[in-house]
Amino acid sequence: WVGKRVNDLEPTSNKRPSNSAPPPTQLNKIKYSGGPQIVKKERRHSSSRFNLSKNRELQKLPALKDAPPHEREELFIQKLRQCCVLFDFISDPLSDLKFKEVKRAGLNEMVEYITHNRDVVTEAIYPEAVIMFSVNLFRTLPPSSNPTGAEFDPEEDEPTLEAAWPHLQLVYEFFLRFLESPDFQPNVAKKYIDQKFVLSLLDLFDSEDPRERDFLKTILHRIYGKFLGLRAYVRRQINNIFYRFIYETEHHNGIAELLEILGSIINGFALPLKEEHKMFLIRVLLPLHKVKSLSVYHPQLAYCVVQFLEKDSSLTEPVIVGLLKFWPKTHSPKEVMFLNELEEILDVIEPSEFVKVMEPLFRQLAKCVSSPHFQVAERALYYWNNEYIMSLISDNAAKILPIMFPALYKNSKSHWNKTIHGLIYNALKLFMEMNQKLFDDCTQQYKAEKQKGRFRMKEREEMWQKIEELARLNPQVSDNST
């Protein structure tokens, strides 16, 4: 293997600052023994099937470095055409071993040749290189589920790796070096790398093989950077993939990689943002939060959202309102992901925008603090370890403390988890130091509300006792009972 290229896409990992709280404890999945055992069917283990070439007997051609300079272009073209021959790696992997090695060696040689030599990407090479790439890689991907197998679950199952990877990898490596060559001229290549080519390339992002998706991500990013005329088309087709994923299939293997590309694209958007880009945020990125497989691509999605807010702070309100709209009701691990993303957003929020969303935002945080799932409560309480968030809370304590106090005070005594007690104590202590008088007022108000609640409960009990007494004294009831 020549090795994966280190691409220059923007980082998409969910990195926390060094002074932040440690991540919440990993959720352990409990296996229940009750009820009938569900036997999971054996999942398919097939790879892509290619239209095999009839004549697969390849003759080893002379090395490019040994050929006279005036013959190298023609020899290069011959090698590219020779590499259009497709072999069987599935039904009979041991067949044509000699000729498979000829192709592998030829691809390897061309990768080295195009990397270390100048003036080798001539005009005649462009169509041949694109054809070779298309023949080897553009194919119908195998389905992720079939009538006799269980549906592929990206969170649980191992991906099916491409059997033909020894050749596919080198084809990808060659095409990437081709695009990155100093000799590469987009004006010449645009006749061959067109909308149809891009569409076929995007179809491959649904491959289960993560190695293939990694190459595709880098290649599409290079094409986006070099072909200005294709940029709007690329964004539109990626949108279409997302729309189908959100509203129709809820299954696609390449969402994380496509979002990683978009993170880099968003980073380069000019200001002020175009309306189409804002619509992409509201209509595509936010609804992506509601898909059940969110955990597969959430770090990349959160990065894209934060990139938008760093570009245009006025988008903060619709983004937070959208997150609250899609907030998970019964899926605690997903709720922890939302809390992670929300803290990243608050790290870049402008104080003027914070004021617009703080009340609904902290009403949701109060619910999270009260969650019986300790990881949700723990993650929400870690917000009080964030200095910038605490400065925002301090500036708006008069509005925030009355919202948060009942949940904090109640759970400081009633929550089942001891760790939560300590975190709540820390939050209450910070509120007390922030504004002692306001804290005392909230305490008195809370106790008064509790007293009213006890009084109302007593009134209800007395009312029910009166109703029961009247029922006992009712002669009709007495007659029926006898």
XYZ file of C-alpha atoms in Angstrom:
482
model
C 0.000 0.000 0.000
C 1.417 3.336 -0.997
C -0.231 4.888 2.049
C -3.036 7.352 2.608
C -2.477 10.939 1.765
C -2.648 13.361 4.639
C -5.335 15.727 3.441
C -5.510 19.369 4.388
C -9.174 19.523 5.271
C -10.139 21.531 8.316
C -9.999 19.611 11.619
C -13.361 18.205 12.605
C -12.695 16.457 15.857
C -14.778 17.523 18.860
C -11.786 18.957 20.763
C -12.318 20.370 24.230
C -10.121 23.118 25.683
C -7.511 21.953 28.163
C -9.198 23.643 31.131
C -12.601 22.082 30.482
C -14.176 19.323 32.520
C -13.400 15.705 31.733
C -15.768 13.933 29.347
C -18.710 12.065 30.892
C -18.410 8.414 31.740
C -18.921 5.991 28.859
C -22.430 4.559 28.680
C -22.489 0.805 29.194
C -25.118 -0.995 27.158
C -27.100 -3.487 29.277
C -28.106 -6.774 27.718
C -31.503 -7.906 28.960
C -32.033 -11.615 29.371
C -35.818 -11.505 29.530
C -38.018 -12.468 26.570
C -37.208 -14.594 23.550
C -33.695 -14.284 22.192
C -33.517 -12.446 18.871
C -31.069 -14.095 16.534
C -29.438 -11.597 14.194
C -29.141 -12.906 10.685
C -25.734 -13.188 9.141
C -24.982 -9.990 7.240
C -23.746 -10.107 3.686
C -20.002 -10.272 3.168
C -19.778 -9.299 -0.469
C -17.764 -6.608 -2.169
C -18.408 -4.585 -5.330
C -18.761 -6.596 -8.502
C -17.015 -5.266 -11.590
C -17.583 -6.014 -15.260
C -14.542 -8.191 -15.777
C -12.449 -7.712 -18.892
C -12.507 -10.641 -21.333
C -8.847 -10.422 -22.262
C -6.966 -10.233 -18.978
C -3.546 -11.382 -20.181
C -1.365 -8.321 -19.648
C 2.120 -8.015 -21.076
C 4.655 -6.265 -18.896
C 5.632 -3.002 -20.582
C 9.082 -1.352 -20.357
C 9.721 0.927 -17.380
C 8.974 4.603 -18.008
C 12.307 5.734 -16.594
C 14.182 3.498 -19.064
C 12.291 4.703 -22.156
C 13.695 7.489 -24.368
C 12.118 10.860 -23.454
C 10.274 11.159 -26.802
C 8.595 7.747 -26.245
C 7.501 8.255 -22.643
C 4.165 9.921 -23.386
C 3.073 7.049 -25.644
C 4.297 4.464 -23.120
C 2.472 6.311 -20.326
C -0.754 6.146 -22.362
C -0.221 2.422 -23.025
C 0.166 1.794 -19.309
C -2.972 3.804 -18.520
C -4.940 1.764 -21.070
C -3.481 -1.477 -19.739
C -4.707 -0.537 -16.273
C -8.294 -0.376 -17.592
C -8.355 -4.199 -17.493
C -10.491 -5.399 -14.553
C -9.860 -8.588 -12.587
C -11.886 -10.912 -10.365
C -11.109 -10.499 -6.649
C -14.348 -12.036 -5.317
C -15.446 -15.360 -6.810
C -11.919 -16.472 -7.715
C -9.348 -14.297 -5.909
C -6.444 -16.564 -6.889
C -7.109 -16.248 -10.618
C -4.824 -14.244 -12.935
C -2.289 -13.603 -10.162
C 0.507 -12.937 -12.638
C -1.530 -10.374 -14.592
C -2.909 -8.766 -11.416
C 0.686 -8.190 -10.363
C 1.483 -6.620 -13.763
C -1.372 -4.137 -13.251
C -0.403 -3.439 -9.619
C 3.221 -2.813 -10.594
C 2.121 -0.583 -13.499
C -0.103 1.523 -11.245
C 2.635 1.790 -8.658
C 5.134 2.886 -11.291
C 2.781 5.568 -12.644
C 2.189 6.932 -9.131
C 5.936 7.346 -8.656
C 6.408 8.702 -12.193
C 3.773 11.422 -11.891
C 4.971 12.371 -8.390
C 8.679 12.782 -9.084
C 8.739 14.070 -12.681
C 7.745 17.375 -14.241
C 6.104 18.018 -17.631
C 4.665 14.484 -17.780
C 0.971 15.505 -17.565
C 0.569 16.456 -21.208
C -2.724 17.223 -22.950
C -2.987 13.665 -24.297
C -2.801 12.226 -20.772
C -5.958 13.928 -19.430
C -8.627 11.832 -21.207
C -6.670 8.611 -20.646
C -6.241 9.265 -16.905
C -9.925 10.120 -16.439
C -11.031 7.054 -18.434
C -8.739 4.771 -16.421
C -10.104 6.194 -13.149
C -13.722 5.897 -14.333
C -13.386 2.309 -15.603
C -11.772 1.110 -12.383
C -13.923 2.919 -9.857
C -17.324 3.949 -11.183
C -19.558 0.974 -10.456
C -22.831 0.069 -8.791
C -22.184 -0.369 -5.087
C -23.551 -3.503 -3.403
C -26.649 -2.912 -1.257
C -26.234 -2.494 2.471
C -29.030 -4.964 3.092
C -30.502 -7.909 1.226
C -33.440 -10.316 1.635
C -31.347 -12.867 3.544
C -29.243 -10.556 5.699
C -29.704 -7.955 8.408
C -29.447 -4.262 7.612
C -25.976 -2.777 7.990
C -25.665 -0.756 11.194
C -22.670 1.632 11.001
C -22.536 1.897 14.807
C -22.442 -1.857 15.439
C -21.211 -3.731 12.351
C -17.805 -3.968 10.791
C -17.788 -2.438 7.272
C -17.410 -4.660 4.231
C -13.989 -3.931 2.760
C -13.444 -3.896 -0.990
C -11.807 -7.125 -2.173
C -10.202 -5.305 -5.124
C -8.533 -2.744 -2.832
C -4.940 -3.668 -3.864
C -5.781 -2.148 -7.279
C -8.404 0.418 -6.230
C -6.075 2.030 -3.720
C -3.386 2.616 -6.339
C -5.931 3.990 -8.830
C -7.080 6.493 -6.186
C -3.477 7.316 -5.293
C -2.599 7.904 -8.948
C -5.604 10.163 -9.573
C -4.877 12.179 -6.442
C -1.258 12.736 -7.522
C -2.587 13.601 -11.003
C -4.828 16.339 -9.545
C -2.054 17.637 -7.279
C 0.639 17.698 -9.957
C 2.139 21.156 -10.642
C 1.585 20.373 -14.344
C -2.181 19.875 -13.874
C -4.238 22.418 -15.851
C -7.921 22.698 -14.848
C -8.735 24.462 -18.140
C -7.673 21.355 -20.060
C -9.127 18.877 -17.556
C -12.588 20.491 -17.417
C -13.522 18.786 -20.703
C -13.236 15.439 -18.926
C -13.864 16.221 -15.242
C -17.406 17.515 -15.692
C -20.763 17.344 -13.895
C -21.346 13.727 -14.922
C -17.939 12.768 -13.512
C -18.655 14.580 -10.216
C -22.054 12.884 -9.887
C -20.474 9.444 -10.355
C -17.807 10.376 -7.811
C -20.442 11.415 -5.261
C -22.274 8.100 -5.724
C -19.158 6.308 -4.458
C -19.383 8.072 -1.079
C -21.942 5.434 -0.086
C -19.186 2.802 -0.130
C -18.907 0.855 3.120
C -15.112 0.811 2.882
C -13.775 3.729 5.006
C -10.456 3.636 3.112
C -12.259 4.400 -0.134
C -14.311 7.207 1.418
C -11.122 8.763 2.777
C -9.618 8.977 -0.728
C -12.914 10.234 -2.187
C -13.064 13.003 0.420
C -9.623 14.289 -0.529
C -10.201 13.970 -4.297
C -13.543 15.816 -4.179
C -11.939 18.545 -2.091
C -9.174 18.968 -4.686
C -11.726 19.098 -7.521
C -13.766 21.699 -5.610
C -10.645 23.807 -5.127
C -9.437 23.642 -8.742
C -12.688 23.742 -10.769
C -14.500 26.975 -9.904
C -17.251 26.240 -12.425
C -18.193 23.023 -10.617
C -18.457 24.465 -7.104
C -22.153 25.366 -7.113
C -22.980 22.015 -8.740
C -20.982 20.085 -6.104
C -22.777 21.902 -3.263
C -26.170 21.314 -4.882
C -25.565 17.582 -5.356
C -24.282 17.196 -1.784
C -27.493 18.936 -0.660
C -29.521 16.384 -2.621
C -27.680 13.521 -0.900
C -28.462 15.081 2.489
C -32.143 15.629 1.624
C -32.551 11.980 0.592
C -30.736 10.886 3.742
C -32.858 13.033 6.098
C -36.298 12.636 4.570
C -36.202 9.297 2.709
C -33.545 6.669 3.424
C -31.843 7.632 6.735
C -28.990 5.513 5.420
C -25.775 6.660 3.768
C -22.213 5.656 4.591
C -20.499 8.890 3.561
C -22.302 11.609 5.540
C -19.335 12.204 7.876
C -16.909 12.585 4.962
C -19.244 14.933 3.049
C -19.657 17.074 6.173
C -15.893 17.162 6.601
C -15.540 18.550 3.070
C -18.286 21.083 3.790
C -16.519 22.178 6.972
C -13.586 23.238 4.818
C -15.882 24.843 2.214
C -17.823 26.818 4.863
C -14.539 28.044 6.296
C -13.813 29.677 2.927
C -17.208 31.356 2.437
C -16.953 35.082 1.735
C -18.798 37.598 3.895
C -21.580 38.557 3.969
C -22.958 35.025 3.626
C -25.190 34.362 0.639
C -28.822 33.511 1.306
C -28.363 30.013 -0.191
C -25.665 29.285 2.395
C -27.905 30.395 5.264
C -30.706 28.213 3.894
C -28.297 25.276 3.782
C -27.643 25.742 7.499
C -31.335 25.949 8.419
C -32.787 23.389 5.998
C -29.999 20.808 5.888
C -27.532 21.012 8.778
C -30.123 21.485 11.527
C -32.481 18.684 10.355
C -29.450 16.354 10.203
C -29.621 16.397 14.027
C -32.845 14.382 14.059
C -31.546 11.290 12.210
C -31.139 8.254 14.474
C -27.548 7.563 13.330
C -26.381 11.051 14.423
C -23.446 9.672 16.437
C -21.714 8.501 13.224
C -21.233 12.061 11.927
C -21.974 14.388 14.859
C -18.423 15.799 15.371
C -18.275 16.896 11.710
C -21.829 18.298 11.854
C -21.104 20.308 15.011
C -17.944 21.697 13.396
C -19.948 22.910 10.356
C -22.557 24.597 12.574
C -19.908 26.381 14.665
C -18.131 27.504 11.465
C -21.355 29.213 10.328
C -21.769 31.000 13.674
C -18.173 32.221 13.613
C -18.868 33.649 10.143
C -22.207 35.267 11.049
C -23.261 35.627 14.694
C -26.797 36.674 13.679
C -27.482 33.002 12.847
C -27.094 32.024 16.519
C -30.762 32.448 17.448
C -32.229 30.266 14.640
C -29.539 27.630 15.277
C -30.214 27.341 19.015
C -33.988 27.428 18.462
C -33.518 24.650 15.884
C -31.424 22.556 18.282
C -34.055 22.943 20.989
C -36.722 21.913 18.479
C -34.880 18.671 17.663
C -33.743 18.029 21.258
C -33.940 14.285 22.041
C -36.735 13.287 24.412
C -35.898 9.633 25.142
C -32.364 9.036 23.807
C -29.885 10.000 26.539
C -26.595 9.390 24.628
C -27.936 11.636 21.857
C -28.838 14.258 24.464
C -25.207 14.241 25.660
C -24.131 14.928 22.042
C -26.511 17.912 21.881
C -25.039 19.247 25.138
C -21.516 18.893 23.715
C -22.483 20.845 20.601
C -24.365 23.482 22.563
C -21.273 24.195 24.666
C -19.205 24.611 21.480
C -21.796 27.120 20.251
C -21.770 28.994 23.568
C -17.967 29.198 23.364
C -18.305 31.428 20.258
C -21.613 33.180 21.009
C -21.778 36.971 21.152
C -23.227 38.378 24.419
C -25.886 40.278 22.437
C -27.022 37.017 20.802
C -26.906 35.115 24.098
C -29.520 37.449 25.595
C -31.985 36.488 22.830
C -31.862 32.755 23.546
C -30.900 32.420 27.210
C -34.395 31.804 28.624
C -35.445 28.823 26.424
C -31.848 27.595 26.536
C -31.658 27.466 30.340
C -35.152 26.010 30.627
C -33.781 23.077 28.622
C -30.619 22.956 30.753
C -32.789 22.847 33.884
C -34.528 19.758 32.454
C -31.128 18.196 31.719
C -29.898 18.848 35.272
C -33.043 17.084 36.519
C -32.522 14.087 34.217
C -32.433 10.712 36.026
C -29.761 9.683 33.499
C -26.658 10.797 35.370
C -24.537 11.353 32.214
C -27.038 13.920 30.914
C -27.146 15.741 34.269
C -23.352 15.500 34.592
C -22.726 16.941 31.104
C -25.116 19.847 31.698
C -23.483 20.673 35.048
C -20.032 20.756 33.429
C -21.161 24.043 31.832
C -20.442 25.641 35.224
C -16.738 24.801 34.713
C -16.605 26.912 31.524
C -15.283 30.394 32.278
C -16.864 32.118 29.269
C -20.288 30.567 29.911
C -20.027 31.589 33.562
C -19.284 35.186 32.514
C -22.432 35.168 30.344
C -24.474 33.709 33.219
C -23.051 36.287 35.636
C -24.072 39.176 33.362
C -27.627 37.799 33.140
C -28.015 36.130 36.539
C -31.281 37.950 37.300
C -32.984 36.027 34.461
C -31.051 32.737 34.598
C -30.908 31.962 38.332
C -34.724 31.924 38.830
C -34.962 29.418 35.945
C -32.152 27.142 37.175
C -32.571 27.389 40.961
C -35.574 25.037 41.448
C -33.927 22.237 39.436
C -30.582 22.678 41.206
C -32.001 22.915 44.720
C -34.382 19.972 44.336
C -31.796 17.645 42.781
C -29.115 18.605 45.296
C -31.044 16.371 47.701
C -33.157 14.057 45.563
C -30.849 12.907 42.713
C -29.737 9.306 43.124
C -26.147 9.879 41.943
C -23.577 11.203 44.442
C -21.394 12.760 41.705
C -24.356 14.906 40.649
C -24.770 16.124 44.249
C -21.196 17.456 44.197
C -21.590 19.158 40.808
C -24.884 20.766 41.863
C -23.283 21.994 45.085
C -20.544 23.601 42.971
C -23.120 25.292 40.695
C -25.136 26.615 43.658
C -21.953 27.886 45.318
C -21.002 29.800 42.149
C -24.490 31.332 41.941
C -24.252 32.360 45.607
C -20.874 34.041 45.060
C -22.245 35.757 41.963
C -25.146 37.517 43.684
C -25.857 36.689 47.338
C -29.058 38.767 47.549
C -30.529 37.241 44.374
C -29.606 33.776 45.633
C -31.362 34.427 48.958
C -34.439 35.771 47.135
C -34.572 32.642 44.956
C -34.198 30.456 48.052
C -37.078 32.224 49.796
C -39.227 32.103 46.669
C -38.501 28.384 46.236
C -39.395 27.639 49.858
C -42.574 29.727 49.537
C -43.549 27.797 46.388
C -42.860 24.501 48.169
C -45.022 25.662 51.087
C -47.822 26.619 48.688
C -47.472 23.230 47.031
C -47.793 21.424 50.370
C -50.819 23.574 51.229
C -52.480 22.776 47.876
C -51.751 19.067 48.382
C -53.343 19.186 51.835
C -56.395 20.986 50.400
C -56.773 18.283 47.730
C -56.525 15.502 50.300
C -59.149 17.175 52.493
C -61.422 17.644 49.474
C -61.145 13.939 48.568
C -61.921 12.976 52.172
C -65.096 15.107 52.038
C -66.127 13.501 48.735
C -65.583 10.011 50.171
C -67.571 10.934 53.308
C -70.461 12.254 51.203
C -70.376 9.059 49.135
C -70.649 6.935 52.279
C -73.630 8.989 53.497
C -75.425 8.734 50.131
C -78.327 6.220 50.621
C -78.269 5.162 46.940
C -74.641 4.093 47.269
C -75.454 2.204 50.486
C -78.381 0.348 48.818
C -76.272 -0.690 45.825
C -73.454 -1.934 48.043
C -75.876 -4.202 49.989
